[in-house]
Short mmCIF file of C-alpha atoms in Angstrom, two decimals:
data_model
loop_
_atom_site.label_atom_id
_atom_site.label_comp_id
_atom_site.label_asym_id
_atom_site.label_seq_id
_atom_site.Cartn_x
_atom_site.Cartn_y
_atom_site.Cartn_z
CA MET A 1 122.31 -104.13 9.40
CA LYS A 2 124.94 -103.80 12.12
CA ASN A 3 125.19 -100.62 14.15
CA ILE A 4 127.88 -98.40 12.70
CA ILE A 5 130.98 -97.86 14.82
CA LEU A 6 132.71 -94.54 14.19
CA PRO A 7 136.41 -94.73 15.08
CA LYS A 8 137.98 -91.98 17.17
CA HIS A 9 139.70 -89.20 15.27
CA LEU A 10 143.39 -88.53 15.77
CA GLN A 11 145.40 -85.77 17.43
CA TYR A 12 148.72 -84.21 16.52
CA GLY A 13 151.36 -86.74 17.45
CA SER A 14 149.04 -89.74 17.18
CA THR A 15 150.70 -92.96 16.03
CA ILE A 16 149.58 -94.52 12.76
CA GLY A 17 150.40 -98.20 12.28
CA VAL A 18 151.58 -99.19 8.80
CA ILE A 19 150.80 -102.65 7.41
CA ALA A 20 151.36 -104.39 4.06
CA PRO A 21 148.36 -106.74 3.65
CA SER A 22 148.83 -107.35 -0.07
CA ARG A 23 151.91 -106.68 -2.26
CA PRO A 24 155.43 -106.39 -0.81
CA ILE A 25 156.79 -102.86 -0.54
CA TYR A 26 160.25 -103.45 -2.03
CA THR A 27 159.01 -102.70 -5.56
CA ARG A 28 157.78 -99.27 -4.41
CA ILE A 29 160.27 -98.51 -1.67
CA ASN A 30 160.94 -94.90 -2.77
CA GLU A 31 157.23 -94.06 -2.81
CA PHE A 32 156.76 -95.87 0.49
CA GLU A 33 159.51 -93.93 2.25
CA ALA A 34 158.25 -90.67 0.74
CA GLY A 35 154.76 -91.46 2.04
CA LEU A 36 156.10 -92.07 5.55
CA ASP A 37 157.80 -88.67 5.41
CA VAL A 38 154.52 -87.03 4.39
CA LEU A 39 152.68 -88.60 7.34
CA LYS A 40 155.38 -87.33 9.69
CA ASN A 41 155.24 -83.86 8.12
CA LEU A 42 151.47 -83.85 8.70
CA GLY A 43 152.17 -84.25 12.41
CA PHE A 44 151.77 -87.99 12.95
CA LYS A 45 154.10 -90.69 14.19
CA THR A 46 154.33 -93.98 12.33
CA LYS A 47 154.91 -97.52 13.54
CA LEU A 48 155.85 -100.18 11.02
CA ALA A 49 154.39 -103.67 11.28
CA LYS A 50 156.71 -106.51 12.23
CA ASN A 51 156.51 -108.08 8.76
CA ILE A 52 156.42 -104.88 6.72
CA ASN A 53 159.53 -105.88 4.73
CA SER A 54 158.53 -109.50 4.18
CA LYS A 55 158.02 -110.87 0.69
CA ASP A 56 156.55 -114.07 -0.62
CA PHE A 57 156.54 -113.72 -4.41
CA TYR A 58 153.65 -111.27 -5.06
CA SER A 59 152.67 -110.96 -1.38
CA ALA A 60 154.18 -109.16 1.61
CA GLY A 61 154.75 -112.38 3.52
CA THR A 62 152.53 -115.37 4.23
CA PRO A 63 148.82 -114.90 4.92
CA GLU A 64 149.53 -115.65 8.58
CA GLU A 65 152.24 -112.97 8.79
CA ARG A 66 150.08 -110.33 7.13
CA ALA A 67 147.03 -111.17 9.25
CA ASP A 68 149.16 -111.09 12.39
CA ASP A 69 150.36 -107.59 11.49
CA LEU A 70 146.77 -106.38 11.08
CA ASN A 71 145.57 -108.00 14.30
CA SER A 72 148.61 -106.75 16.22
CA MET A 73 148.02 -103.17 15.14
CA PHE A 74 144.41 -103.28 16.34
CA ALA A 75 145.61 -104.76 19.65
CA ASP A 76 148.45 -102.26 20.13
CA PRO A 77 147.34 -99.47 22.53
CA GLU A 78 150.03 -97.17 21.13
CA VAL A 79 148.51 -97.29 17.64
CA GLU A 80 145.48 -95.04 17.06
CA ALA A 81 144.98 -95.60 13.31
CA ILE A 82 146.15 -98.07 10.68
CA ILE A 83 147.07 -97.39 7.06
CA CYS A 84 147.92 -99.86 4.30
CA ALA A 85 151.29 -99.54 2.57
CA THR A 86 150.21 -100.38 -0.97
CA GLY A 87 147.70 -102.44 -2.92
CA GLY A 88 148.19 -105.68 -4.85
CA ILE A 89 146.00 -108.73 -5.38
CA THR A 90 146.16 -111.03 -2.33
CA ALA A 91 144.49 -109.18 0.55
CA ASN A 92 141.62 -111.68 0.38
CA GLN A 93 144.01 -114.41 1.60
CA ILE A 94 143.87 -113.04 5.14
CA LEU A 95 140.12 -112.48 5.60
CA GLU A 96 139.61 -115.77 7.42
CA LEU A 97 142.55 -114.99 9.72
CA ILE A 98 141.39 -111.59 10.95
CA ASP A 99 140.31 -111.38 14.59
CA TYR A 100 137.04 -109.51 14.16
CA ASP A 101 136.19 -109.72 17.88
CA LEU A 102 139.50 -108.00 18.62
CA ILE A 103 138.60 -105.23 16.18
CA LEU A 104 135.21 -104.80 17.85
CA GLU A 105 136.98 -104.32 21.16
CA ASN A 106 139.57 -101.91 19.69
CA PRO A 107 137.97 -99.99 16.79
CA LYS A 108 140.39 -97.71 14.95
CA LEU A 109 140.64 -95.79 11.70
CA LEU A 110 141.66 -98.19 8.94
CA ILE A 111 142.70 -96.57 5.67
CA GLY A 112 143.37 -98.20 2.32
CA TYR A 113 142.08 -98.66 -1.21
CA SER A 114 142.37 -100.82 -4.31
CA ASP A 115 142.93 -104.49 -3.34
CA ASN A 116 142.61 -103.56 0.33
CA THR A 117 138.91 -103.05 -0.38
CA ASN A 118 138.80 -106.68 0.75
CA LEU A 119 139.82 -105.66 4.27
CA LEU A 120 137.68 -102.53 4.44
CA LEU A 121 134.50 -104.32 3.35
CA SER A 122 134.99 -107.50 5.37
CA ILE A 123 135.74 -105.59 8.57
CA TYR A 124 132.79 -103.29 7.93
CA ALA A 125 130.55 -106.32 7.25
CA LYS A 126 131.71 -108.28 10.30
CA THR A 127 131.94 -105.47 12.85
CA GLY A 128 130.14 -102.37 11.58
CA LEU A 129 133.36 -100.32 11.79
CA ALA A 130 133.31 -97.37 9.40
CA THR A 131 136.53 -98.05 7.50
CA ILE A 132 138.12 -95.46 5.23
CA TYR A 133 138.61 -95.74 1.46
CA GLY A 134 141.58 -93.46 0.98
CA PRO A 135 145.14 -93.21 -0.31
CA ASP A 136 147.69 -95.68 1.01
CA VAL A 137 151.24 -94.82 2.05
CA CYS A 138 152.65 -95.20 -1.47
CA GLU A 139 150.02 -92.79 -2.83
CA ILE A 140 150.24 -90.16 -0.09
CA SER A 141 153.35 -88.51 -1.54
CA ASN A 142 151.59 -88.10 -4.91
CA GLN A 143 148.74 -86.07 -3.45
CA SER A 144 148.32 -82.33 -3.97
CA ASP A 145 148.78 -79.89 -1.11
CA GLU A 146 145.02 -79.31 -1.07
CA ALA A 147 144.27 -83.03 -0.90
CA LEU A 148 146.80 -83.49 1.93
CA ALA A 149 145.26 -80.62 3.89
CA ILE A 150 141.82 -82.26 3.59
CA PHE A 151 143.29 -85.66 4.49
CA LYS A 152 144.97 -84.25 7.59
CA ASN A 153 141.85 -82.40 8.71
CA SER A 154 139.75 -85.54 8.21
CA LEU A 155 142.05 -87.59 10.43
CA LEU A 156 142.04 -84.90 13.11
CA THR A 157 138.28 -84.25 13.09
CA GLY A 158 136.69 -87.47 11.83
CA ASP A 159 134.94 -85.40 9.16
CA PHE A 160 135.38 -86.90 5.69
CA PRO A 161 133.78 -84.39 3.30
CA LEU A 162 132.27 -85.60 0.06
CA PRO A 163 132.82 -84.01 -3.36
CA THR A 164 130.79 -80.87 -4.03
CA ARG A 165 130.96 -81.19 -7.80
CA PHE A 166 129.89 -84.18 -9.83
CA GLU A 167 128.51 -85.23 -13.19
CA VAL A 168 124.96 -86.52 -13.21
CA ILE A 169 124.41 -89.70 -15.20
CA LYS A 170 120.91 -90.46 -13.88
CA GLU A 171 118.71 -88.09 -11.87
CA GLY A 172 117.28 -88.77 -8.44
CA LYS A 173 117.31 -88.06 -4.72
CA VAL A 174 118.11 -90.74 -2.14
CA SER A 175 119.85 -91.44 1.12
CA GLY A 176 121.84 -94.51 2.09
CA ARG A 177 125.04 -95.84 3.57
CA LEU A 178 128.26 -95.52 1.58
CA VAL A 179 129.53 -98.97 0.62
CA GLY A 180 132.06 -99.79 -2.06
CA GLY A 181 135.64 -99.59 -3.25
CA TYR A 182 137.61 -101.22 -6.05
CA LEU A 183 135.06 -102.91 -8.31
CA PRO A 184 136.93 -106.21 -8.96
CA ALA A 185 137.43 -106.64 -5.20
CA ILE A 186 133.77 -105.89 -4.49
CA ASP A 187 132.73 -108.59 -6.94
CA GLY A 188 135.29 -110.96 -5.48
CA LEU A 189 133.50 -110.93 -2.13
CA LEU A 190 130.01 -111.57 -3.50
CA ALA A 191 128.36 -114.73 -2.17
CA SER A 192 130.95 -114.93 0.63
CA GLU A 193 130.45 -114.31 4.33
CA PHE A 194 132.69 -111.24 4.00
CA ALA A 195 130.42 -109.32 1.63
CA PRO A 196 128.62 -106.32 3.17
CA ASP A 197 124.89 -105.82 3.16
CA PHE A 198 124.12 -103.66 0.12
CA GLU A 199 120.48 -103.04 1.09
CA ASN A 200 119.69 -99.30 0.76
CA SER A 201 123.35 -98.49 0.24
CA ILE A 202 124.93 -95.98 -2.09
CA LEU A 203 127.48 -98.02 -4.00
CA PHE A 204 130.72 -96.27 -4.87
CA TRP A 205 133.24 -97.90 -7.16
CA GLU A 206 136.31 -97.31 -9.29
CA THR A 207 138.75 -99.43 -11.22
CA VAL A 208 142.00 -99.27 -13.17
CA ASN A 209 143.30 -100.82 -16.41
CA ASP A 210 139.96 -102.53 -17.11
CA SER A 211 138.51 -102.37 -20.61
CA PRO A 212 134.88 -101.31 -21.13
CA ALA A 213 134.05 -104.97 -21.80
CA LYS A 214 135.58 -105.97 -18.45
CA ILE A 215 133.64 -103.23 -16.64
CA ASP A 216 130.47 -104.46 -18.37
CA PHE A 217 131.23 -107.95 -17.07
CA LEU A 218 131.92 -106.74 -13.52
CA LEU A 219 128.75 -104.65 -13.33
CA ASN A 220 126.65 -107.49 -14.70
CA GLN A 221 128.23 -109.84 -12.17
CA PHE A 222 127.12 -107.44 -9.44
CA LYS A 223 123.66 -107.33 -11.00
CA LEU A 224 123.38 -111.13 -11.27
CA SER A 225 124.22 -111.43 -7.58
CA GLY A 226 120.97 -109.58 -6.85
CA ASN A 227 122.73 -106.63 -5.27
CA LEU A 228 122.06 -104.06 -7.98
CA ALA A 229 118.38 -104.33 -7.03
CA LYS A 230 119.28 -103.54 -3.41
CA ILE A 231 121.26 -100.33 -3.75
CA SER A 232 119.67 -96.88 -3.62
CA GLY A 233 122.32 -94.97 -5.56
CA MET A 234 125.67 -95.19 -7.32
CA ILE A 235 128.83 -93.06 -7.31
CA ILE A 236 131.44 -93.80 -9.97
CA GLY A 237 134.98 -92.64 -9.24
CA HIS A 238 138.04 -92.10 -11.39
CA LEU A 239 138.47 -94.75 -14.08
CA GLU A 240 142.17 -94.84 -14.85
CA ASN A 241 143.22 -96.25 -18.24
CA CYS A 242 139.90 -98.01 -18.76
CA VAL A 243 140.21 -98.32 -22.51
CA ASP A 244 140.79 -101.26 -24.80
CA GLN A 245 144.15 -100.77 -26.50
CA LYS A 246 144.04 -104.04 -28.41
CA TYR A 247 140.56 -103.61 -29.87
CA PRO A 248 139.86 -99.86 -30.11
CA GLN A 249 136.53 -100.56 -31.80
CA ASP A 250 135.36 -102.13 -28.54
CA ASN A 251 135.58 -98.88 -26.57
CA LYS A 252 131.92 -98.46 -25.78
CA PRO A 253 131.34 -95.40 -23.57
CA ILE A 254 131.34 -96.54 -19.96
CA LYS A 255 128.41 -94.27 -19.14
CA ASP A 256 126.39 -96.15 -21.76
CA ILE A 257 127.39 -99.44 -20.15
CA VAL A 258 126.30 -98.21 -16.72
CA LEU A 259 122.96 -96.96 -18.03
CA GLU A 260 122.32 -100.23 -19.86
CA VAL A 261 123.09 -102.38 -16.82
CA SER A 262 120.92 -100.19 -14.56
CA LYS A 263 118.05 -99.54 -17.01
CA ASN A 264 115.50 -101.42 -14.90
CA TYR A 265 116.30 -99.42 -11.76
CA ASP A 266 115.57 -95.81 -10.98
CA PHE A 267 118.35 -94.96 -8.53
CA PRO A 268 120.49 -91.86 -9.21
CA ILE A 269 123.99 -92.25 -10.61
CA ILE A 270 126.79 -89.70 -10.51
CA GLN A 271 130.46 -89.63 -11.39
CA VAL A 272 133.24 -87.80 -9.56
CA ASP A 273 136.98 -87.69 -10.14
CA SER A 274 138.10 -87.53 -6.53
CA PHE A 275 138.75 -91.15 -5.60
CA GLY A 276 140.52 -93.92 -7.44
CA HIS A 277 143.90 -94.87 -8.86
CA GLU A 278 146.57 -92.47 -10.12
CA ILE A 279 144.97 -89.19 -9.03
CA LYS A 280 146.35 -86.30 -6.99
CA ASN A 281 143.09 -85.20 -5.36
CA PHE A 282 141.99 -88.35 -3.51
CA LYS A 283 139.19 -87.56 -1.05
CA CYS A 284 138.55 -90.28 1.50
CA LEU A 285 135.19 -92.04 1.67
CA ALA A 286 133.94 -93.43 4.99
CA LEU A 287 132.24 -96.80 4.53
CA GLY A 288 129.03 -97.10 6.49
CA ARG A 289 128.29 -93.39 6.83
CA GLU A 290 124.77 -92.28 5.94
CA VAL A 291 124.71 -89.80 3.07
CA VAL A 292 122.12 -87.93 1.04
CA LEU A 293 122.47 -87.62 -2.72
CA ALA A 294 120.27 -85.15 -4.62
CA THR A 295 121.18 -84.57 -8.25
CA LYS A 296 118.79 -81.68 -8.93
CA SER A 297 120.33 -79.51 -6.21
CA MET A 298 123.82 -81.03 -6.78
CA HIS A 299 123.94 -82.09 -3.14
CA LEU A 300 126.07 -84.89 -1.71
CA GLU A 301 126.61 -84.87 2.04
CA ILE A 302 127.14 -87.10 5.06
CA ILE A 303 124.14 -86.84 7.35
CA SER A 304 125.13 -89.32 10.09
#
């Protein structure tokens, strides 16, 4: 297990670099521009990556262009944090092109979610940097005033509070490092050099538009990799549109699926609705931070 590197928090007027490591932004340009305005209204400056407007079919430029934008932002002394523009499906194309030594020398807040789980986990795995699973630029403008206030305070203090309310699926009390993200992306890294160490971690995951059968498959894939036996706890986030429209009779309750997959393990499992796709109350999660989870006392807190 690498030593965890906590990035410096921001100040009013700090510059946040904006990159598009996955999909091009032109399909969400109104949301993108609205998100930039929100960041400015929160008191931050923004700096757009050189290739932010590039497009290569379903990607925001070539892998080399997108990787260069990421590396350049970490190298830029003016930039104090980096946020992803939007999600997509091709962030894994740039993992072999990231300069991890450069990141070690210039650790910064890196914020993203969904497909950009690939970046967050690989950088965490390779460097120990505590990356941030949080709303991207296109999602920022959809957040509630309360969520934005928490987001702003987190960037300014480095304190990323965890949910205080949750549903208990399986009882228990544990501690471990937060590791996770978008479930399909987590599974996509398994057996690669970019997968994090899940030993004694508290796995958090969410997904969108996946049927119960697909979630069953993804969780069993994680189990077959041997990693379900390594984790010490599980936090399930918001599951947006995770129903089978074509075969309604196949809509097995997802909680039942989770309990079935984890029946041979005694770690606690909870569900919250404060991270994931299409929500207005996204609370950031800091990968690598040590947390304690106690279901009996309804306690979930970062301890280091």
